[in-house]
């Protein structure tokens, strides 16, 4: 039989709801009167983004961007590329990136650099989770949901081999590197 890892709950849906609501309060305070573009990093951020924006109360636009991923495991990425780009210009706009997890930091460092070259008025990062024990390049997270241990995280949009994105809690699985 094909054995699958069994996800175990790290943060429950109730904890997520409270944390997302607190993050939204902070973001509302900082973006009041502004008209930013929120850029969700596909695919992992889609559940978080959907919940977060429903707590926001300023004029905002939503965009998505997709980067090449590292595939199944958690090994260091090769070259990172934008595989699905933005549909609208961001020059002079306030930009808030919505990411699922900052792990080694390579993807987000690449993305910040890529977006900065397009000359936004401001560029900030909101991440659902942070795994600082794995960091290889420095990343400043302006709005953070949860710090997670050095485990493979799934659920609430995050996947392992495209599985478990639909789980309503943030879980971890025991998998090989
Ligand atoms: P980084 O470049 O190592 O910071 O991680 C880039 C991407 O890998 C993240 O945006 C996630 O999509 C994915 N990733 C890293 N760690 C995990 C994890 O624990 N669970 C699920 N996806 C992960
Ligand atoms: Mg991601």
PDB file of N, CA and C and ligand atoms in Angstrom, residues 70 77 80 99-108 131 134 151-154 158-159, ligand 1:
ATOM      1  N   UNK A  70      10.454  24.161  -5.782  1.00  0.00           N
ATOM      2  CA  UNK A  70      11.526  23.179  -5.761  1.00  0.00           C
ATOM      3  C   UNK A  70      11.048  21.760  -5.948  1.00  0.00           C
ATOM      4  N   UNK A  77      16.667  25.240  -3.500  1.00  0.00           N
ATOM      5  CA  UNK A  77      16.184  25.469  -4.853  1.00  0.00           C
ATOM      6  C   UNK A  77      17.311  25.682  -5.834  1.00  0.00           C
ATOM      7  N   UNK A  80      15.530  30.286  -9.393  1.00  0.00           N
ATOM      8  CA  UNK A  80      14.123  30.626  -9.164  1.00  0.00           C
ATOM      9  C   UNK A  80      13.664  31.506 -10.315  1.00  0.00           C
ATOM     10  N   UNK A  99       2.656  35.645   1.594  1.00  0.00           N
ATOM     11  CA  UNK A  99       3.386  34.391   1.374  1.00  0.00           C
ATOM     12  C   UNK A  99       2.948  33.361   2.419  1.00  0.00           C
ATOM     13  N   UNK A 100       3.062  32.101   2.056  1.00  0.00           N
ATOM     14  CA  UNK A 100       2.658  31.044   2.994  1.00  0.00           C
ATOM     15  C   UNK A 100       3.728  30.761   4.048  1.00  0.00           C
ATOM     16  N   UNK A 101       4.987  30.658   3.590  1.00  0.00           N
ATOM     17  CA  UNK A 101       6.056  30.291   4.531  1.00  0.00           C
ATOM     18  C   UNK A 101       7.389  30.843   4.038  1.00  0.00           C
ATOM     19  N   UNK A 102       8.173  31.346   4.959  1.00  0.00           N
ATOM     20  CA  UNK A 102       9.548  31.728   4.623  1.00  0.00           C
ATOM     21  C   UNK A 102      10.438  30.660   5.245  1.00  0.00           C
ATOM     22  N   UNK A 103      11.098  29.922   4.383  1.00  0.00           N
ATOM     23  CA  UNK A 103      11.899  28.778   4.812  1.00  0.00           C
ATOM     24  C   UNK A 103      13.377  29.168   4.677  1.00  0.00           C
ATOM     25  N   UNK A 104      14.052  28.781   3.608  1.00  0.00           N
ATOM     26  CA  UNK A 104      15.441  29.225   3.435  1.00  0.00           C
ATOM     27  C   UNK A 104      15.506  30.731   3.172  1.00  0.00           C
ATOM     28  N   UNK A 105      14.419  31.281   2.627  1.00  0.00           N
ATOM     29  CA  UNK A 105      14.386  32.707   2.305  1.00  0.00           C
ATOM     30  C   UNK A 105      14.733  32.993   0.853  1.00  0.00           C
ATOM     31  N   UNK A 106      15.201  31.982   0.120  1.00  0.00           N
ATOM     32  CA  UNK A 106      15.628  32.222  -1.269  1.00  0.00           C
ATOM     33  C   UNK A 106      14.491  32.745  -2.149  1.00  0.00           C
ATOM     34  N   UNK A 107      13.336  32.129  -2.063  1.00  0.00           N
ATOM     35  CA  UNK A 107      12.227  32.536  -2.945  1.00  0.00           C
ATOM     36  C   UNK A 107      11.806  33.965  -2.677  1.00  0.00           C
ATOM     37  N   UNK A 108      11.642  34.306  -1.414  1.00  0.00           N
ATOM     38  CA  UNK A 108      11.128  35.635  -1.099  1.00  0.00           C
ATOM     39  C   UNK A 108      12.194  36.700  -1.362  1.00  0.00           C
ATOM     40  N   UNK A 131       9.975  29.844   9.268  1.00  0.00           N
ATOM     41  CA  UNK A 131      10.773  28.729   9.797  1.00  0.00           C
ATOM     42  C   UNK A 131      12.224  29.217   9.902  1.00  0.00           C
ATOM     43  N   UNK A 134      15.783  27.404   9.318  1.00  0.00           N
ATOM     44  CA  UNK A 134      16.244  26.986   7.992  1.00  0.00           C
ATOM     45  C   UNK A 134      16.790  28.134   7.147  1.00  0.00           C
ATOM     46  N   UNK A 151      10.095  21.575  10.841  1.00  0.00           N
ATOM     47  CA  UNK A 151       9.330  20.414  10.383  1.00  0.00           C
ATOM     48  C   UNK A 151       8.666  20.785   9.074  1.00  0.00           C
ATOM     49  N   UNK A 152       8.173  19.797   8.343  1.00  0.00           N
ATOM     50  CA  UNK A 152       7.505  20.111   7.078  1.00  0.00           C
ATOM     51  C   UNK A 152       6.040  20.432   7.357  1.00  0.00           C
ATOM     52  N   UNK A 153       5.648  21.653   6.977  1.00  0.00           N
ATOM     53  CA  UNK A 153       4.334  22.184   7.324  1.00  0.00           C
ATOM     54  C   UNK A 153       3.356  21.980   6.167  1.00  0.00           C
ATOM     55  N   UNK A 154       2.139  21.537   6.499  1.00  0.00           N
ATOM     56  CA  UNK A 154       1.085  21.367   5.483  1.00  0.00           C
ATOM     57  C   UNK A 154      -0.237  21.900   6.022  1.00  0.00           C
ATOM     58  N   UNK A 158      -0.850  25.111   2.442  1.00  0.00           N
ATOM     59  CA  UNK A 158       0.501  24.546   2.213  1.00  0.00           C
ATOM     60  C   UNK A 158       0.401  23.065   1.869  1.00  0.00           C
ATOM     61  N   UNK A 159       1.296  22.642   0.979  1.00  0.00           N
ATOM     62  CA  UNK A 159       1.221  21.262   0.501  1.00  0.00           C
ATOM     63  C   UNK A 159       2.493  20.485   0.770  1.00  0.00           C
TER      64      UNK A 159
HETATM   65  P1  LIG B   1      12.175  29.176   0.661  1.00  0.00           P
HETATM   66  O1  LIG B   1      12.627  29.709  -0.655  1.00  0.00           O
HETATM   67  O2  LIG B   1      13.082  28.067   1.136  1.00  0.00           O
HETATM   68  O3  LIG B   1      12.037  30.236   1.727  1.00  0.00           O
HETATM   69  O4  LIG B   1      10.761  28.498   0.499  1.00  0.00           O
HETATM   70  C1  LIG B   1      10.033  28.691  -0.652  1.00  0.00           C
HETATM   71  C2  LIG B   1       8.750  27.947  -0.766  1.00  0.00           C
HETATM   72  O5  LIG B   1       8.901  26.551  -0.490  1.00  0.00           O
HETATM   73  C3  LIG B   1       7.683  28.429   0.188  1.00  0.00           C
HETATM   74  O6  LIG B   1       7.039  29.586  -0.287  1.00  0.00           O
HETATM   75  C4  LIG B   1       6.761  27.224   0.170  1.00  0.00           C
HETATM   76  O7  LIG B   1       5.882  27.271  -0.926  1.00  0.00           O
HETATM   77  C5  LIG B   1       7.721  26.052   0.059  1.00  0.00           C
HETATM   78  N1  LIG B   1       8.009  25.503   1.404  1.00  0.00           N
HETATM   79  C6  LIG B   1       9.087  25.694   2.180  1.00  0.00           C
HETATM   80  N2  LIG B   1       8.979  25.051   3.357  1.00  0.00           N
HETATM   81  C7  LIG B   1       7.768  24.443   3.322  1.00  0.00           C
HETATM   82  C8  LIG B   1       7.031  23.622   4.257  1.00  0.00           C
HETATM   83  O8  LIG B   1       7.442  23.318   5.389  1.00  0.00           O
HETATM   84  N3  LIG B   1       5.817  23.188   3.827  1.00  0.00           N
HETATM   85  C9  LIG B   1       5.282  23.492   2.610  1.00  0.00           C
HETATM   86  N4  LIG B   1       5.920  24.257   1.722  1.00  0.00           N
HETATM   87  C10 LIG B   1       7.148  24.721   2.072  1.00  0.00           C
END
